[in-house]
mmCIF file of C-alpha atoms and ligand atoms in Angstrom:
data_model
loop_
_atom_site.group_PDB
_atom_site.id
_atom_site.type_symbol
_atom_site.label_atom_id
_atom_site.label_comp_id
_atom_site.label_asym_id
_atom_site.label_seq_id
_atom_site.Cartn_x
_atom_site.Cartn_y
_atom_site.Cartn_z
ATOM 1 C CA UNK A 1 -15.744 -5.773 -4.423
ATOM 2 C CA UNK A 2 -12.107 -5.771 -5.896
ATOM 3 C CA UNK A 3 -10.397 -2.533 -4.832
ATOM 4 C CA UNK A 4 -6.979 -1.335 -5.664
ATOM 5 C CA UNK A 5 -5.328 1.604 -3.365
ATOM 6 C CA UNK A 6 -3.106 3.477 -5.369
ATOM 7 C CA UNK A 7 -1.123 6.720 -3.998
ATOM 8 C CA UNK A 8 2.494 7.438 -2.966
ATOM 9 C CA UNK A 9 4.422 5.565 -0.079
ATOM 10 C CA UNK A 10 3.060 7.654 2.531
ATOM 11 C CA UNK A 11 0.011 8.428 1.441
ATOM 12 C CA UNK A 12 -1.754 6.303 4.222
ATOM 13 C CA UNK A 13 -2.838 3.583 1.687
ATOM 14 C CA UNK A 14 -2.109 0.858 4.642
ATOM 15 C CA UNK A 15 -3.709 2.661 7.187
ATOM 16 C CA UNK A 16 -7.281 3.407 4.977
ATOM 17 C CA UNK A 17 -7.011 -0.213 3.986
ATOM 18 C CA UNK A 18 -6.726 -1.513 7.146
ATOM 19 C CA UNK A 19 -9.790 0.090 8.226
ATOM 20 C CA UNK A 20 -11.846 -0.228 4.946
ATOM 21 C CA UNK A 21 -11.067 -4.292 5.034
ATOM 22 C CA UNK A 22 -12.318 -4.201 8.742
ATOM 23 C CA UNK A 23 -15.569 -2.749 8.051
ATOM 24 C CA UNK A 24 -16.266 -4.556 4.619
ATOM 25 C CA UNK A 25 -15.121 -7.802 6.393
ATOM 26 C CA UNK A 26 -13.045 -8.983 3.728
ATOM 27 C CA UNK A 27 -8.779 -9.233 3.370
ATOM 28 C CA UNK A 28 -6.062 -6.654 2.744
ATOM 29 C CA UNK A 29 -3.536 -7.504 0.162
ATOM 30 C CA UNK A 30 -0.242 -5.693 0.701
ATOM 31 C CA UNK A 31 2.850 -6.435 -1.114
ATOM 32 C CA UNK A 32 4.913 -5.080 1.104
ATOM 33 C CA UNK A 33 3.847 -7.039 3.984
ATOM 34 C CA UNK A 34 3.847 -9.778 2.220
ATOM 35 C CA UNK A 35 7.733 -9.116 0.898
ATOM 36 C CA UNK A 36 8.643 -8.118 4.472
ATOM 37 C CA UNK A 37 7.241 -11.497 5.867
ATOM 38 C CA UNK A 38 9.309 -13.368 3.054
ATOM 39 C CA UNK A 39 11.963 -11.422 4.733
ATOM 40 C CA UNK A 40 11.466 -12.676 8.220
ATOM 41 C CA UNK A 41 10.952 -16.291 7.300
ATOM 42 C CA UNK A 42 14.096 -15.931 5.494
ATOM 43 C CA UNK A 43 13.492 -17.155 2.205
ATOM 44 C CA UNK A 44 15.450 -16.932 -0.818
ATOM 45 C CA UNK A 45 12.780 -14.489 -2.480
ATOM 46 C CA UNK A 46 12.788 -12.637 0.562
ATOM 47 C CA UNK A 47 16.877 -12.020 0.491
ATOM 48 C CA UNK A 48 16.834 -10.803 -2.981
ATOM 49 C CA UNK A 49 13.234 -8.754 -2.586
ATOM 50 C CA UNK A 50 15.601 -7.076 0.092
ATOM 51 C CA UNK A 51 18.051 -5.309 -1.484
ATOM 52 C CA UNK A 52 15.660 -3.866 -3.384
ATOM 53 C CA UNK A 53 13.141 -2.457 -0.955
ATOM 54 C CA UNK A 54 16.505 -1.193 0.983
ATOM 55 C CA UNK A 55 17.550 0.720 -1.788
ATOM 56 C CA UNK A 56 14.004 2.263 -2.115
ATOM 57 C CA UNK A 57 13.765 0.443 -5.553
ATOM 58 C CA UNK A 58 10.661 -1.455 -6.414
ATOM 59 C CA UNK A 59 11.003 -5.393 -6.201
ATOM 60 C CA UNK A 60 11.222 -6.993 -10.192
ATOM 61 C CA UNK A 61 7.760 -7.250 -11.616
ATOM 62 C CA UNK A 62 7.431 -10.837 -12.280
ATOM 63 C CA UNK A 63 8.412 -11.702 -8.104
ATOM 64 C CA UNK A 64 5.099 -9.015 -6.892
ATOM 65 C CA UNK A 65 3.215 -10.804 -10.147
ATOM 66 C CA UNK A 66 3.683 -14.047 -8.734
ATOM 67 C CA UNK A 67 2.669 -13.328 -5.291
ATOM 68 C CA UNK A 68 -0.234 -11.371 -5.484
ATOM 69 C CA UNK A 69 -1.564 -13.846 -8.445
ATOM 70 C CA UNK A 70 -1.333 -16.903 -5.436
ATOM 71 C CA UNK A 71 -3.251 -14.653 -2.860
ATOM 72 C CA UNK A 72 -5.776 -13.579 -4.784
ATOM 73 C CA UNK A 73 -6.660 -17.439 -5.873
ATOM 74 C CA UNK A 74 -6.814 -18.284 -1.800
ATOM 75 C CA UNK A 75 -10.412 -18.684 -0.947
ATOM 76 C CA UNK A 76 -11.029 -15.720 1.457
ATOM 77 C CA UNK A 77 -10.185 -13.473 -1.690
ATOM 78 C CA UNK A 78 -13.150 -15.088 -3.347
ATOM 79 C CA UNK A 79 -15.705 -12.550 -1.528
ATOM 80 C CA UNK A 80 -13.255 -9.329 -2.431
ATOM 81 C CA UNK A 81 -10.028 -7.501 -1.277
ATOM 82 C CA UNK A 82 -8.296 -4.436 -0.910
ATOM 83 C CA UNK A 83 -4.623 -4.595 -3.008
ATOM 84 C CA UNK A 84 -2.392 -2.099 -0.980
ATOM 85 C CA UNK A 85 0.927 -1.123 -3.012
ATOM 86 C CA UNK A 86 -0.025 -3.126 -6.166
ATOM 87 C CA UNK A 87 0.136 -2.860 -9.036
ATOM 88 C CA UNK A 88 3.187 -0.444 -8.899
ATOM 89 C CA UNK A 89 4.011 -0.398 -12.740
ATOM 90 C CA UNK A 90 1.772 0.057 -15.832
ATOM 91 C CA UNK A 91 3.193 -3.845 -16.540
ATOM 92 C CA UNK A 92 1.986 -5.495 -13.326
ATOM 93 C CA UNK A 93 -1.286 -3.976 -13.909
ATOM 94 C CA UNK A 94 -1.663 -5.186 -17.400
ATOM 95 C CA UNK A 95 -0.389 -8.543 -15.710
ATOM 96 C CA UNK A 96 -3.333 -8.131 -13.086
ATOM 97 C CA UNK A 97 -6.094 -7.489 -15.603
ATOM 98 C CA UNK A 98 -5.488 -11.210 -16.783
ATOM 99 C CA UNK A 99 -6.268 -12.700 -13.516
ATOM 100 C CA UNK A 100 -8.619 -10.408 -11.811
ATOM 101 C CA UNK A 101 -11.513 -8.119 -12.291
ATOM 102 C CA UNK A 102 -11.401 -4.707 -10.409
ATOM 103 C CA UNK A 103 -14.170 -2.715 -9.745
ATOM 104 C CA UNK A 104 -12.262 0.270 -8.801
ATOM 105 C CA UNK A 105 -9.187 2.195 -8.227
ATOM 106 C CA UNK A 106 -8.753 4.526 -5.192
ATOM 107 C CA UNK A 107 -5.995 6.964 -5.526
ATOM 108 C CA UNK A 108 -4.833 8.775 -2.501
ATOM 109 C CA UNK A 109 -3.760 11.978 -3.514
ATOM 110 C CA UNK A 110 -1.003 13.624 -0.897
ATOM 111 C CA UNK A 111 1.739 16.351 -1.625
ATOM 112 C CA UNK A 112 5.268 15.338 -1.548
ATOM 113 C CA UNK A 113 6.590 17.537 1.198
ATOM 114 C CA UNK A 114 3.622 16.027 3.479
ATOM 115 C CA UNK A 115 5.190 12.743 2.468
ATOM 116 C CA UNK A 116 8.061 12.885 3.779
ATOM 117 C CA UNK A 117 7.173 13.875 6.433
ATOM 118 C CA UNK A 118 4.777 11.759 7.655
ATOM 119 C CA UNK A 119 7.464 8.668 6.410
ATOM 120 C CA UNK A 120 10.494 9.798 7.965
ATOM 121 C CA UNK A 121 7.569 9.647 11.258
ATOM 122 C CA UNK A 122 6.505 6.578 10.500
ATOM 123 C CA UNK A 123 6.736 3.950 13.339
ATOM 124 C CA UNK A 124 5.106 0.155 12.584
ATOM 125 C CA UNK A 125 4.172 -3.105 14.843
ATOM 126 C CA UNK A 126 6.458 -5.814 13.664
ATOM 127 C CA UNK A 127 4.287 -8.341 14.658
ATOM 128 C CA UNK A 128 0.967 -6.997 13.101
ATOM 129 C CA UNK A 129 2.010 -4.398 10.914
ATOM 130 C CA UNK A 130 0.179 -1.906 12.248
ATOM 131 C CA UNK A 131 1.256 1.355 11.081
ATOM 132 C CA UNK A 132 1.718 4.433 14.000
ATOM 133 C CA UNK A 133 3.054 8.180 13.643
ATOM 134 C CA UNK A 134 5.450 9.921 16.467
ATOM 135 C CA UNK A 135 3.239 13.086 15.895
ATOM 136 C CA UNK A 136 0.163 10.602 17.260
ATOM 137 C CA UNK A 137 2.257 8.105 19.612
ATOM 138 C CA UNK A 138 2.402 10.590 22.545
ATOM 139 C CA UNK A 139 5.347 8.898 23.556
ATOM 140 C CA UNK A 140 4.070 5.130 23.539
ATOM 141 C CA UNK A 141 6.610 2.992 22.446
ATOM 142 C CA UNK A 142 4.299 -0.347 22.218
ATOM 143 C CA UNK A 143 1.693 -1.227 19.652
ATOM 144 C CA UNK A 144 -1.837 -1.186 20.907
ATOM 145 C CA UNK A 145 -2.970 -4.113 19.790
ATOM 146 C CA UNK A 146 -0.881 -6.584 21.026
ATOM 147 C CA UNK A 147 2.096 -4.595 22.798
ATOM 148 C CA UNK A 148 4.837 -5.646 20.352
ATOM 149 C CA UNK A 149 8.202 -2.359 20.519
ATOM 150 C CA UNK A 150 7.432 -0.211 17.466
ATOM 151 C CA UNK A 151 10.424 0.056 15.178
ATOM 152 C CA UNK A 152 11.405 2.518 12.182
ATOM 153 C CA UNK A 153 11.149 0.463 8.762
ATOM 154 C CA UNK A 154 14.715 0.802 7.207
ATOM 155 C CA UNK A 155 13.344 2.281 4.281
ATOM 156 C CA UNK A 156 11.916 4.389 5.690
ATOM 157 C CA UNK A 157 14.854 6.245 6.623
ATOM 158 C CA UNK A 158 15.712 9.783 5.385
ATOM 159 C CA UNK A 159 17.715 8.930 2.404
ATOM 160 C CA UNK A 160 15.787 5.923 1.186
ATOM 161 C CA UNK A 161 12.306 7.850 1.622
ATOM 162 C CA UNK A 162 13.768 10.494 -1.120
ATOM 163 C CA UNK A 163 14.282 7.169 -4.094
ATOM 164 C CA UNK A 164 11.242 6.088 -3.059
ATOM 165 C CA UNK A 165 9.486 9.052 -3.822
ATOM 166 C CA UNK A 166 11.015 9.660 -7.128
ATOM 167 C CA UNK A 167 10.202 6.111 -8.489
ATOM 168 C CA UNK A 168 6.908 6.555 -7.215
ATOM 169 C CA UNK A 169 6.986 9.286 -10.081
ATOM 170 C CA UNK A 170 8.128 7.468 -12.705
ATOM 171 C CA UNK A 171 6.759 3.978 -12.232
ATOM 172 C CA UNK A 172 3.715 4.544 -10.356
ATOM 173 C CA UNK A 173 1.957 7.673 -10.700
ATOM 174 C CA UNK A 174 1.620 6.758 -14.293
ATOM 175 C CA UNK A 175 -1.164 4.076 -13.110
ATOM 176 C CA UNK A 176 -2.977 6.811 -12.624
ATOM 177 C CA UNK A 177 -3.879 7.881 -15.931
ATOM 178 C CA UNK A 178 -4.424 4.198 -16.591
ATOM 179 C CA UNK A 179 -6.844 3.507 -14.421
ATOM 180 C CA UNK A 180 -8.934 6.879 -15.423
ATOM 181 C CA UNK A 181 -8.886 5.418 -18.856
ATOM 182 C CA UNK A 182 -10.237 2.671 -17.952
ATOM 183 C CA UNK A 183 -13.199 4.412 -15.899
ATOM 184 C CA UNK A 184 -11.935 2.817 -12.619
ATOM 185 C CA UNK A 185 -10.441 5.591 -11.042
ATOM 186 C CA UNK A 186 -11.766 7.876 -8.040
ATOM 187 C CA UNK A 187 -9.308 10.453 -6.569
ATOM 188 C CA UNK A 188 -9.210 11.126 -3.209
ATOM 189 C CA UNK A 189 -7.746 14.444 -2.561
ATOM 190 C CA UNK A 190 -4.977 15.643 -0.224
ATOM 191 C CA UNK A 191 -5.590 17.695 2.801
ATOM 192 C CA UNK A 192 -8.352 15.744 4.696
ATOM 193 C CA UNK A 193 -7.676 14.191 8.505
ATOM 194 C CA UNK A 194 -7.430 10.531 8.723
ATOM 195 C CA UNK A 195 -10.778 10.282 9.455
ATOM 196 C CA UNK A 196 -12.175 12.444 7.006
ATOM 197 C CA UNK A 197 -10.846 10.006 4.103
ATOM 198 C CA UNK A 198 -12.031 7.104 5.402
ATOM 199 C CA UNK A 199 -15.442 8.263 5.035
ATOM 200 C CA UNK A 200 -14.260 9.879 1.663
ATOM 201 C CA UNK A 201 -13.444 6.163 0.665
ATOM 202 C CA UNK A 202 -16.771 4.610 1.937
ATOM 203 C CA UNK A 203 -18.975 7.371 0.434
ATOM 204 C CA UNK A 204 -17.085 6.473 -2.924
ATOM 205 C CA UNK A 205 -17.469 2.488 -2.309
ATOM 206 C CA UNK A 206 -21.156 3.280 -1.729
ATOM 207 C CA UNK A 207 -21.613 5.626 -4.553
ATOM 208 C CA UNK A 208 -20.916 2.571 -7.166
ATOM 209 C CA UNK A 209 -21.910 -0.475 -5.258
HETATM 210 P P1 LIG B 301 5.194 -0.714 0.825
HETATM 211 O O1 LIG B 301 5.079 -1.383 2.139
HETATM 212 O O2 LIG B 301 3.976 -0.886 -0.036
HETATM 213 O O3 LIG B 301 5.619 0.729 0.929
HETATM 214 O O4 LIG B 301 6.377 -1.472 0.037
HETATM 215 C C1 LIG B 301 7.694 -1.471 0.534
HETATM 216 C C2 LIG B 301 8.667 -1.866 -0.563
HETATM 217 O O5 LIG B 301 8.355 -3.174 -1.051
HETATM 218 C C3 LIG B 301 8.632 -0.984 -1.797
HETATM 219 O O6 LIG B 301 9.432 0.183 -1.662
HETATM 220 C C4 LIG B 301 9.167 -1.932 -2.866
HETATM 221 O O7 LIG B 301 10.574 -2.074 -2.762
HETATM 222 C C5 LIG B 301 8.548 -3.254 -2.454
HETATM 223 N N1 LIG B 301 7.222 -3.436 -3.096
HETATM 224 C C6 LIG B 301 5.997 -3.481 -2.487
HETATM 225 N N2 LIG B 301 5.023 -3.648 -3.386
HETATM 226 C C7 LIG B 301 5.633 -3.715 -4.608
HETATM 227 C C8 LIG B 301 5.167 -3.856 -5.941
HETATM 228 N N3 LIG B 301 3.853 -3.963 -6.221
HETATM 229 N N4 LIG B 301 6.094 -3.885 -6.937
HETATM 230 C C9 LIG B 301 7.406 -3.776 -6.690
HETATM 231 N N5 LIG B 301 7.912 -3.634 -5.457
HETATM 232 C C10 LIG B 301 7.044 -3.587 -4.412
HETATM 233 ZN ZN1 LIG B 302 0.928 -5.129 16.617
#
């Protein structure tokens, strides 16, 4: 199956997919770790994606077009995947409808105020990505996994966490309506534990297999 997470920064998208991909055995697609390792390596796109992400501002459409059109043609795609932060714009998704079929689109609903919280919070494994929150941490510095420091993403800082909020208004949430149009969407509301919308997700994933 061909599954796109949509919902605000925040909304856990990377955390559900993480464990959705595990169970379903096949990959999770994130832009943004995919940007961030472009980053690391040092690459050109990864200097100019930069200044973008640290301004909170999304990353020009045809760069995320580009990369997620590569991944999805590598061959452990072929069986299905979970795209985590894309598409971000109405235009990547009409770009993404020319190169891929998806079955359905998951939107994590979450208040704003809960948002920012749970961002500014945010703590993640450079080495795996694996996303933490202090609130859940109990004072463990280390990821679990592999025992990498956790650090604070710098956009994930106070200020940055406010722009990225408000162009996930006007950029993003308006995938929302096109997806519904399109009969693909199920909404996922706010409110639930961790847990509680992971099973949320695979009762929906069952419901239309
Ligand atoms: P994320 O890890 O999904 O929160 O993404 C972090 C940052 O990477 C975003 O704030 C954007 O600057 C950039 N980014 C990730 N995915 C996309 C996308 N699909 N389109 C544009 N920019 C993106
Ligand atoms: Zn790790």
């Amino acid at each position: 199956m061909n599954i796109i997470f949509l919902g605000p920064p925040g909304a856990g998208k990377g955390t559900q997919a993480q464990i959705v991909c595990q169970r379903l055995g096949i990959p999770q697609v994130s832009t943004g770790d995919m940007l961030r390792a472009a980053i690391a390596a040092g690459t050109e796109m990864g200097r100019k994606a930069k200044e973008y992400m640290d301004q909170g501002q999304l990353v020009p459409d045809e760069v995320v077009i580009g990369i997620v059109r590569d991944r999805l043609a590598d061959a452990d795609c072929q069986k299905g995947y979970i795209l985590d932060g894309f598409p971000r714009t109405v235009e990547q998704a009409k770009a993404l409808s020319t190169f891929a079929k998806i079955d359905v689109a998951i939107n994590l609903d979450v208040p704003d105020d809960v948002l920012v919280k749970r961002l500014s919070g945010r703590r993640v494994c450079p080495l795996c990505g694996a996303p933490y929150h202090v609130d859940r941490l109990n004072g463990e510095t280390v990821c679990r996994a592999d025992g990498t420091p956790l650090i604070q993403r710098d956009d994930d800082k106070a200020e940055t966490v406010l722009n990225r909020l408000a162009v996930y208004h006007q950029k993003t949430a308006p995938l929302i309506d096109h997806y519904r149009a399109e009969g693909l969407l199920k909404n996922i509301g706010g409110g639930l534990s961790l847990e509680e919308i992971s099973e949320e997700i695979f009762r929906t994933l069952e419901a239309i297999q």
